Coordinates of C-alpha atoms in Angstrom, one line a residue:
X1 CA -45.1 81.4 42.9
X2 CA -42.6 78.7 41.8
X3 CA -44.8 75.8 42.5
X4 CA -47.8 77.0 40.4
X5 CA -45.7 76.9 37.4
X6 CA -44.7 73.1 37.9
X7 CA -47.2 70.7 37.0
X8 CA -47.0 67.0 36.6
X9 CA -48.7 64.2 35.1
X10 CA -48.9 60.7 36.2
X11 CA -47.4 57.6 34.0
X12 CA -46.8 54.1 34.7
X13 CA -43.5 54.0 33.2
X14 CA -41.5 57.5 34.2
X15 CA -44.1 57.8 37.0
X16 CA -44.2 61.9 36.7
X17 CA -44.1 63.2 33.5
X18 CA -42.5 67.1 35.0
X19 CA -43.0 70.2 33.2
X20 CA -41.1 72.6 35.3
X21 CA -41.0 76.9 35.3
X22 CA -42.6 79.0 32.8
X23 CA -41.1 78.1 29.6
X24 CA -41.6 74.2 30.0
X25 CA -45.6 75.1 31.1
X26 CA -45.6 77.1 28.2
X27 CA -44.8 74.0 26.0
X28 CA -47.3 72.2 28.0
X29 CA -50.2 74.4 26.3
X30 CA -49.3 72.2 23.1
X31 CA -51.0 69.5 24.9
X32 CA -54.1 70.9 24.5
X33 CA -53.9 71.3 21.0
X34 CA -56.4 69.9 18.9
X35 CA -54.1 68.0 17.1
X36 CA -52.2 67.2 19.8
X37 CA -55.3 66.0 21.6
X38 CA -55.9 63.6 18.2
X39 CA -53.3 61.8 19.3
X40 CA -55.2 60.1 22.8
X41 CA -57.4 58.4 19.9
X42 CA -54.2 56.6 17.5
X43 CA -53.1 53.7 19.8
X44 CA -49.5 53.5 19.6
X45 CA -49.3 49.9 18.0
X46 CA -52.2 49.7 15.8
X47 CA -54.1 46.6 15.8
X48 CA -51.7 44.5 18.7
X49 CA -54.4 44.7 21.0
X50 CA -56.0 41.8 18.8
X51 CA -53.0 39.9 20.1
X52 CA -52.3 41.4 23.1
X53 CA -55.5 43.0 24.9
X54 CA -53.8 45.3 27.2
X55 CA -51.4 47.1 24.5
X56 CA -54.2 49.9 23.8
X57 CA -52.2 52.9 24.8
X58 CA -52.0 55.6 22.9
X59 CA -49.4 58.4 21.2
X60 CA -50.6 61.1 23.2
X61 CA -48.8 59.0 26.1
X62 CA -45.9 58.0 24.2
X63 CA -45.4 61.5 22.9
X64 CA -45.3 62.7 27.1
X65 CA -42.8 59.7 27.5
X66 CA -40.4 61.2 25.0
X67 CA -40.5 64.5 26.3
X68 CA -39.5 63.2 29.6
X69 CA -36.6 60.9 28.3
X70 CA -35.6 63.6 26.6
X71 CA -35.5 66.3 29.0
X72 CA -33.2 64.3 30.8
X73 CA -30.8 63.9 28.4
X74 CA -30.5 67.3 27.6
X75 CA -29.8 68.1 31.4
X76 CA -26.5 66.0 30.8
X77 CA -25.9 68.6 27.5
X78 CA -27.2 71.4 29.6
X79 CA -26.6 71.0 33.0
X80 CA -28.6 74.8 33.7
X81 CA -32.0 73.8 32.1
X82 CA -32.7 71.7 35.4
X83 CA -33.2 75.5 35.8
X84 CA -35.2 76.3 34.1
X85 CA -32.6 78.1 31.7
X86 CA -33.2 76.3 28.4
X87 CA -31.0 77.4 24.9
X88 CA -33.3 77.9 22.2
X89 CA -32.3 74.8 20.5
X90 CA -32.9 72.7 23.6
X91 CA -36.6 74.3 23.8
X92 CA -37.1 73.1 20.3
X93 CA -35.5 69.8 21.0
X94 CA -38.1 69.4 23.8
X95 CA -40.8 70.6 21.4
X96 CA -39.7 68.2 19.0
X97 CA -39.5 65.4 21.3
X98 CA -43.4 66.3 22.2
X99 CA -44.5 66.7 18.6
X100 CA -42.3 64.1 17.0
X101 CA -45.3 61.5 16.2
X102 CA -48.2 64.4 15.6
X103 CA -48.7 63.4 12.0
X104 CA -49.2 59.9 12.2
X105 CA -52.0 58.4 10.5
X106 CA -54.7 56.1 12.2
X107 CA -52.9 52.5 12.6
X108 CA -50.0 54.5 11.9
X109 CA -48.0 52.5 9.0
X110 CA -50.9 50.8 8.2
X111 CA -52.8 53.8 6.6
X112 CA -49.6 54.3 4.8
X113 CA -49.9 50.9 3.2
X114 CA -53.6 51.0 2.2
X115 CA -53.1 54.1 -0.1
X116 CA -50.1 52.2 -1.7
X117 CA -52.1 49.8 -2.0
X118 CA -54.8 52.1 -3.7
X119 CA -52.1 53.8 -5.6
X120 CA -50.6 50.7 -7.1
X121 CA -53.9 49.7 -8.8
X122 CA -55.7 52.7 -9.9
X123 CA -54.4 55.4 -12.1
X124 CA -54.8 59.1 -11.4
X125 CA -53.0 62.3 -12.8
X126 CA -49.8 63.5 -11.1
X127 CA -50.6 66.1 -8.8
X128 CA -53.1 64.1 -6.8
X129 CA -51.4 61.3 -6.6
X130 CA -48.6 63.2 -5.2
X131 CA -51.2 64.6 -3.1
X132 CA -52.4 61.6 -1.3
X133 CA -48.9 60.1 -1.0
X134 CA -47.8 62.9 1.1
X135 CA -51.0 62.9 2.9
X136 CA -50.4 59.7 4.4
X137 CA -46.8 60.0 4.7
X138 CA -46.8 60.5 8.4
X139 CA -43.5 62.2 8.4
X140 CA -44.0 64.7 6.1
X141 CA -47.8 65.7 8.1
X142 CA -46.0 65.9 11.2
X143 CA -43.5 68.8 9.5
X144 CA -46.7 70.3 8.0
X145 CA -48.9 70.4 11.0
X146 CA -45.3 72.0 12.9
X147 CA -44.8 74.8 10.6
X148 CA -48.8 75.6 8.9
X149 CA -50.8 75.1 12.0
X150 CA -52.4 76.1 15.2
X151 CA -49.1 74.1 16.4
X152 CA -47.1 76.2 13.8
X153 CA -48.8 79.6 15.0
X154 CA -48.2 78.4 18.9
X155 CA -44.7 77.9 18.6
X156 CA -44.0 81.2 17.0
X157 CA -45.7 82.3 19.8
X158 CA -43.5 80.3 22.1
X159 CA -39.8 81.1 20.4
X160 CA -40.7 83.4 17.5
X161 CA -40.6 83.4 13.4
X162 CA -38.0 80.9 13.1
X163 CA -38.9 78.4 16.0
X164 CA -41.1 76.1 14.1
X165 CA -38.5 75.4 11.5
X166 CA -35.8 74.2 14.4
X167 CA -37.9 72.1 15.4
X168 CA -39.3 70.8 12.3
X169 CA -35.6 70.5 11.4
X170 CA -35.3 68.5 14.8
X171 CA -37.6 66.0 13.5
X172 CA -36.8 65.4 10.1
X173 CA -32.8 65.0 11.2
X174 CA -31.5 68.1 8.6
X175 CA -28.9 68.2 10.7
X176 CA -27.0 64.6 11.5
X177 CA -24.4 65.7 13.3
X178 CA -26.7 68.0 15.7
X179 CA -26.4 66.6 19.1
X180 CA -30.0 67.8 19.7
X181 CA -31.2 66.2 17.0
X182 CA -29.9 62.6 18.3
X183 CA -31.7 63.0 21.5
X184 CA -35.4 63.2 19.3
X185 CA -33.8 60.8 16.3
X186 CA -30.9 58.4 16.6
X187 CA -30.0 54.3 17.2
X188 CA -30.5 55.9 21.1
X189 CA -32.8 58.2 21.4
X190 CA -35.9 59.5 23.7
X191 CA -38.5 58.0 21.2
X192 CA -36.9 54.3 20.7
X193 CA -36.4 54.6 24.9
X194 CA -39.6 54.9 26.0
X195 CA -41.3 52.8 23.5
X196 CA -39.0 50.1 23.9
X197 CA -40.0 50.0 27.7
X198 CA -43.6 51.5 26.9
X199 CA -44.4 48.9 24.3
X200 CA -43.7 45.7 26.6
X201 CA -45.1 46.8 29.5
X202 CA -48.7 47.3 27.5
X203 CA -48.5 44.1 25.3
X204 CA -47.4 42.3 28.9
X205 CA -44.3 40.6 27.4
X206 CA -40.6 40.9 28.8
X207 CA -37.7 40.7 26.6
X208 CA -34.8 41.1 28.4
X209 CA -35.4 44.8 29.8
X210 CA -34.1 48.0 30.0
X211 CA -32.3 50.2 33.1
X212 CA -33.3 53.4 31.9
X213 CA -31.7 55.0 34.8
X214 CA -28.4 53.6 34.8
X215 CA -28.1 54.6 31.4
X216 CA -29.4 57.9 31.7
X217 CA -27.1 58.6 34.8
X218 CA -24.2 57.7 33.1
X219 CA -24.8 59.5 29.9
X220 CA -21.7 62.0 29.3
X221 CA -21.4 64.4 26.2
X222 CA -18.3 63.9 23.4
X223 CA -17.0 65.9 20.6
X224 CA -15.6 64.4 17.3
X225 CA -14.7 67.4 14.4
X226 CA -17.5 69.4 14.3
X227 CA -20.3 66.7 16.2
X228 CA -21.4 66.8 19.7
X229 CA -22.8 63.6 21.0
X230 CA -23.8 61.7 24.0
X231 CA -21.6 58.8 25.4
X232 CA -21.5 56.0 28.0
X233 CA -18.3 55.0 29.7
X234 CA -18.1 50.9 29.7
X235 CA -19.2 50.6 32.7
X236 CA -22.9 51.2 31.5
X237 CA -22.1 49.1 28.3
X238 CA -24.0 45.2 29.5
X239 CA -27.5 48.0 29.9
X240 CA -26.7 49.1 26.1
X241 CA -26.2 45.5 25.0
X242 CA -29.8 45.1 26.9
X243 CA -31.1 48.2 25.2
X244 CA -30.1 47.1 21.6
X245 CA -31.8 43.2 22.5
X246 CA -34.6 44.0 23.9
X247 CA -35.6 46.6 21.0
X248 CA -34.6 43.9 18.7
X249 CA -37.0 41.0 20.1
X250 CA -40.0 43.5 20.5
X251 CA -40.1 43.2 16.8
X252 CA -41.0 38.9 16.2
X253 CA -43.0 39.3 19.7
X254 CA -45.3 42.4 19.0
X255 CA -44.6 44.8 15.7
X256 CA -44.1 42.0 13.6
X257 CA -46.5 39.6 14.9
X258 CA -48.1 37.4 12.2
X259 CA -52.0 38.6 13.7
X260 CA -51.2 41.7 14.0
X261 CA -49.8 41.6 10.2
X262 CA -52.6 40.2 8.9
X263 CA -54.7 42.4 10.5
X264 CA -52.8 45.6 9.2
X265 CA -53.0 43.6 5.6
X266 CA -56.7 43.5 5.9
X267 CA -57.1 47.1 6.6
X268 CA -55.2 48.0 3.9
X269 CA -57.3 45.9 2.0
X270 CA -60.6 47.5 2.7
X271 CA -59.4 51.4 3.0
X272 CA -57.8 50.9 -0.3
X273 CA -61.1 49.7 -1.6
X274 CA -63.0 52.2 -0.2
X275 CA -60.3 55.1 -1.9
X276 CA -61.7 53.5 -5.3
X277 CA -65.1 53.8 -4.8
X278 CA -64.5 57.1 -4.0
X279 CA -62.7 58.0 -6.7
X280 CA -65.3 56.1 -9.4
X281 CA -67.8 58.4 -7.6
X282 CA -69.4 55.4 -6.0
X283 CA -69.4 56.6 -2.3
X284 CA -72.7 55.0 -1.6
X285 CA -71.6 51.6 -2.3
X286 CA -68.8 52.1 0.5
X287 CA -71.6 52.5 2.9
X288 CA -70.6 56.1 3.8
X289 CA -72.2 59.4 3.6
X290 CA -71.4 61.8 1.3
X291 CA -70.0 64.0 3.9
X292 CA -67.7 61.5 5.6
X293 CA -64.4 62.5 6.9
X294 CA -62.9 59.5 4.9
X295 CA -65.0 61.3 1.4
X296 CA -63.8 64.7 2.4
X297 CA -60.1 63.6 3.3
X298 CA -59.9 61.5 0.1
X299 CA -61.4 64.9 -2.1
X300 CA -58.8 67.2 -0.3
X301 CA -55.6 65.5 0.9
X302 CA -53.5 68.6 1.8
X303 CA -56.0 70.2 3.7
X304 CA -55.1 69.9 7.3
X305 CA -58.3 70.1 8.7
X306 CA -59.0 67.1 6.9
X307 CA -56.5 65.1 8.0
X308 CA -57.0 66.3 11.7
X309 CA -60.3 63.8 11.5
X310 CA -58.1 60.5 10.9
X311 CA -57.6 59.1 14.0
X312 CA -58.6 55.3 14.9
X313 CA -62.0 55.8 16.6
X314 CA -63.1 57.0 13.1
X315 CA -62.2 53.8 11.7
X316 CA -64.0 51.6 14.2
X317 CA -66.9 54.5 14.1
X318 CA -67.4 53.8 10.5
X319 CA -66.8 49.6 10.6
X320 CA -70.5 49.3 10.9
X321 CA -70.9 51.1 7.8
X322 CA -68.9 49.1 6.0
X323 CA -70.4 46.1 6.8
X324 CA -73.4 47.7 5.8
X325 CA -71.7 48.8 2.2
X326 CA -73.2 47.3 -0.9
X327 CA -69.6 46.9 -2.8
X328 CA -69.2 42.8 -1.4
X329 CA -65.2 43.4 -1.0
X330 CA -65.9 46.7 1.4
X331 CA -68.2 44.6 3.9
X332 CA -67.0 41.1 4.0
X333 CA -63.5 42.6 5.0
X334 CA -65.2 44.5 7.4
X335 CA -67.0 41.8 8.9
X336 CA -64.0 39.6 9.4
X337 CA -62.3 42.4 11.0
X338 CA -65.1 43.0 13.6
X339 CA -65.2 39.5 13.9
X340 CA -61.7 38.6 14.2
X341 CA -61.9 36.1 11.5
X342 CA -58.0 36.8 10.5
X343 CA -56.9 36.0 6.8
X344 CA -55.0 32.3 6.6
X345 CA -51.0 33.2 6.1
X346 CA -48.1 30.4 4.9
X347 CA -44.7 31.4 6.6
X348 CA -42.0 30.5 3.8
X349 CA -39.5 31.3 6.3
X350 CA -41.2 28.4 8.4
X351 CA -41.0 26.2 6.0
X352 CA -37.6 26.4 5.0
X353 CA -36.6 26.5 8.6
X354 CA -37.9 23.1 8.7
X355 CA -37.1 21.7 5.5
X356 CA -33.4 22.7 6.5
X357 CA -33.7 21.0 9.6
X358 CA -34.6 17.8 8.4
X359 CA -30.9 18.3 6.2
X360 CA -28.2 15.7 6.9
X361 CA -25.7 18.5 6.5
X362 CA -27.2 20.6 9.0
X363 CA -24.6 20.2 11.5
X364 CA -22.5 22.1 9.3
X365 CA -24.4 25.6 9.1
X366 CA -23.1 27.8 11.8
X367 CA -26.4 30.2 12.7
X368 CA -25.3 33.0 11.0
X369 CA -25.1 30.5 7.9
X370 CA -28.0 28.9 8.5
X371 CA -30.3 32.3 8.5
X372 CA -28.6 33.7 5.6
X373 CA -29.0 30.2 3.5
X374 CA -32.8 30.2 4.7
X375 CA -33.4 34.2 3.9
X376 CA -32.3 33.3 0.3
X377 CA -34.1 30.1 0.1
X378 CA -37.3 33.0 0.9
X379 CA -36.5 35.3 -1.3
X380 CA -35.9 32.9 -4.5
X381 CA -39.5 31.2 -3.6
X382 CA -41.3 34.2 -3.2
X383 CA -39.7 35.6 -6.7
X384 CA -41.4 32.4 -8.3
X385 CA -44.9 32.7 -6.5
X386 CA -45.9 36.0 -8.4
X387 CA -45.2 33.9 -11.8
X388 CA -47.3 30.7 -10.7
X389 CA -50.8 32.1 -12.3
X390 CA -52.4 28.5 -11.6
X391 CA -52.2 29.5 -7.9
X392 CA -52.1 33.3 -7.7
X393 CA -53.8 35.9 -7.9
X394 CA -54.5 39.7 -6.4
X395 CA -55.9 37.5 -3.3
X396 CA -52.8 36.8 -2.3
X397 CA -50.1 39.2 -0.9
X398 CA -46.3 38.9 0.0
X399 CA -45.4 40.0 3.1
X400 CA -41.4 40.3 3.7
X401 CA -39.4 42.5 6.4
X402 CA -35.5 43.2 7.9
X403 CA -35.1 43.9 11.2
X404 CA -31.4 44.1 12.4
X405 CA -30.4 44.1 15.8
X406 CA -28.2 47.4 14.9
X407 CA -27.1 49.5 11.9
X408 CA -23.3 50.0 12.4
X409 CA -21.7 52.9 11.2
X410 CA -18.6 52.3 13.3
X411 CA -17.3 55.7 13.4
X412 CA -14.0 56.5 15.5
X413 CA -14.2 58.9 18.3
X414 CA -17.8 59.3 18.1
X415 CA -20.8 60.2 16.3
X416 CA -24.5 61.7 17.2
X417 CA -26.2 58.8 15.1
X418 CA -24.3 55.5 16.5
X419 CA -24.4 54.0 19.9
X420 CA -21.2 56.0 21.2
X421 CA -19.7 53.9 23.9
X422 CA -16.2 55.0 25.9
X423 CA -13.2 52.3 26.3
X424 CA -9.5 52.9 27.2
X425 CA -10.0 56.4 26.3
X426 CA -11.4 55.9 22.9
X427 CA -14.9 56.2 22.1
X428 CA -16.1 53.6 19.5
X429 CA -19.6 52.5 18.2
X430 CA -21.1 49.6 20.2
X431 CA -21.0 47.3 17.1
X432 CA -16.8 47.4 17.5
X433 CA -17.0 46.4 21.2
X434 CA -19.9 44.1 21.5
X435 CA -19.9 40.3 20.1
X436 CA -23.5 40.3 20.2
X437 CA -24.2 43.5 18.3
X438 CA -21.5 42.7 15.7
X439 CA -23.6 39.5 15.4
X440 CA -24.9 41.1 12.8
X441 CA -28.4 39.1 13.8
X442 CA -31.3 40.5 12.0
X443 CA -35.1 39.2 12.0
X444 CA -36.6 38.4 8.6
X445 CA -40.2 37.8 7.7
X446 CA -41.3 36.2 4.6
X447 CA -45.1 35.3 4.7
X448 CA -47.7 34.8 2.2
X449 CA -51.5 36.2 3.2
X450 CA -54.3 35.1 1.2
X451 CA -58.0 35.6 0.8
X452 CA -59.9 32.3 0.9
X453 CA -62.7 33.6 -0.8
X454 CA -60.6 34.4 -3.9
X455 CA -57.7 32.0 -3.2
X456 CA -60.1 28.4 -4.3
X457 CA -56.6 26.0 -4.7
X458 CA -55.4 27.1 -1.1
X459 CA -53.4 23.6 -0.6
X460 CA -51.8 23.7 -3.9
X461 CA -50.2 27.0 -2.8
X462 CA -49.4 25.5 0.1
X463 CA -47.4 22.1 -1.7
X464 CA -45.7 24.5 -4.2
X465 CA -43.8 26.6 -2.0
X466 CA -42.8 23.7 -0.2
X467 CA -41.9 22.0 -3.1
X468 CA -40.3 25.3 -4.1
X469 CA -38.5 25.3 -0.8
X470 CA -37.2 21.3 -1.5
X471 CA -35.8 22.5 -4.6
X472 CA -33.8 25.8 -3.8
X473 CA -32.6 23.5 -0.5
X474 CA -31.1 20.4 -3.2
X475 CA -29.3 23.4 -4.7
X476 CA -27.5 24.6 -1.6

């Protein structure tokens, strides 16, 4: 009778993804939620597989990867649920960990960007603003659909009337110093391991790596005060140095890619056009029906239902349509999209990385010196662009980003949200131990998209922020 109520599912990264006894099958039924089913049609990084072809996986697997990382770091807090004898706060952890990316939007931070993009240029009253920022605001859906949903009404079935609030607490981290709460949300978590490992092996790029086992097996649990947290003696610490790099350099080589950008830039474009001609009442010159889930979403945010509809494939259903639309903005973005006909982009940060190369006193920056002089240099140019009327306009669009390798918060003796690792008997964050995380090393973008076909003078953009670069560099 045992084996019927363990089932598996195959994955090329954990290989089975286990749900073991009655209680874990019981979570299992999520799966066949229909909002938990959305997620096999929102690929987990957006528009990437215009870069890379093969990173087209989706949340629905990433949200299975989780829930395995996860379950095995709560077998280190609760050595009895390999068991199948689960606390309540560790079901709702594993809940959490499958549920913890069920309100994301299609092209995920993308759709998040075309309404404040819509939002920025188009007045409305109050409450539906308000209405369509929390819409999109793929956190606060995800704590929606967990506690006013089918999802909602299955996990009260699951664990009872208070269930869906642990583990919509869970995800939105009430509680920092939960132990539980770091597994599903912390600088080392379940989420950030898989898609760390998930997200290279897709896009078919290798950045140093990442021994998920070893660090899993030596995973130990710590109290400090009042917080529980997981550990690693220093003998795992060179695979935590690898974890921290390799997360770190997934971010210039796919999430921040300057394609993939611009292609996020130009959906934000068109959706946000689309949101006005909806709201003017023009729907037809959008090229949609009437009755389109994009109309009906944009006409009743908070509704659920609505939102259930926005996945990706309804994007590339509707692409057609919008090269069909009437409104000249709506289809010619539409058709460089489908065509792959990528906005032009000048990198400032390129250009002052060369302009300070060609320096006699370059010898003298040490790197840390160098990046900090250049990320300056980026943000003092980019402050004068805006005022340079001659040469820009709402065609062109300032693209800028911070990535560090680590946020340090170099608490003694441990803490749920740091990277907790144990030397000489005293745990410290990994930032106090390790050079290369206390590098402080961060990955900055600073790039300027345009749209030739309102950007006439594209060359004289071009000289001034060189020229702009030339003269913040003779003041350094």
């Amino acid at each position: 009778m045992q084996e019927l109520l363990n089932k598996v599912i195959k994955d090329p990264i954990h290989g089975f993804i286990d749900f073991n006894g009655a209680r874990e099958n019981d979570l299992k039924d999520l799966l066949s939620d229909p909002f938990f089913q959305r997620l096999r049609r929102v690929k987990q990084l957006g528009f990437s597989d215009y870069v890379f072809p093969s990173a087209a996986h989706s949340r629905f697997a990433h949200s299975l990867g989780v829930f395995k990382i996860a379950k095995r770091m709560l077998t280190i807090i609760e050595p009895e649920g390999s068991r199948g004898h689960w606390s309540p706060k560790a079901e709702a952890c594993l809940a959490a960990a499958l549920l913890h990316d069920v309100g994301h939007g299609m092209f995920s931070h993308a759709f998040e960007k075309a309404m404040e993009f819509f939002l920025a240029r188009n007045r409305l009253d109050e409450a539906k603003r308000e209405s369509l920022e929390e819409a999109v605001d793929h956190e606060k859906v995800t704590q929606k659909i967990i506690v006013d949903s089918t999802i909602g009404k299955a996990l009260i079935n699951f664990g009872g009337t208070e269930f869906p609030a642990m583990v919509r607490d869970i995800i939105k981290k009430a509680d920092k110093n939960c132990i539980y709460t770091s597994v599903v949300s912390s600088q080392l978590d379940a989420d950030r391991l898989d898609y760390a490992k998930r997200d290279a092996y897709f896009a078919g790029v290798s950045s140093g790596g990442i021994d998920l086992d070893w660090l899993l097996r030596n995973l130990k649990v710590g109290e400090n005060g009042d917080a529980r947290f997981l550990y690693l003696d220093s003998k795992a610490y060179i695979s935590l140095e690898q974890f921290t790099v390799t997360l770190f350099q997934l971010y210039p080589t796919i999430y921040l890619h300057k394609k993939t950008r611009g292609l996020e830039f130009m959906f934000a474009l068109l959706l946000s056009r689309v949101f006005e001609l909806i709201a003017a009442g023009d729907v037809s010159a959008t090229g949609l029906s009437d009755t389109h889930p994009f109309v009906r979403f944009f006409r009743d945010p908070g509704n659920l239902d609505q939102a259930r509809l926005l996945d990706d494939t309804l994007f590339w259903g509707a692409l057609h349509q919008f090269r069909e639309a009437s409104d000249t903005s709506v289809s010619d973005m539409a058709t460089r999209i489908s065509d792959r006909r990528i906005l032009p982009m000048i990198d400032i940060w390129k250009v002052a990385d060369e302009v300070l190369a060609l320096s006699p006193n370059i010898v003298e920056f040490t790197a840390k010196a160098r990046v900090e002089q250049i990320e300056a240099i980026c943000k003092a140019v980019a402050e004068k662009l805006p005022k340079e009327t001659s040469i820009w306009s709402d065609g062109c669009y300032y693209d800028t980003y911070n990535r560090p390798i680590y946020k340090p918060m170099s608490v003694v003796g441990g803490d749920p949200q740091q990277i907790n690792v144990s030397v000489g008997g005293q745990i410290l964050d990994i930032a106090s131990i390790s050079p290369l995380v206390a590098s402080a090393a961060s990955f900055n973008i600073h790039r300027i998209y345009y749209d030739d076909r309102k950007v006439r003078n594209a060359d004289e953009l071009k000289k001034f922020i060189r020229d702009a670069v030339e003269t913040e560099m003779a003041c350094v």
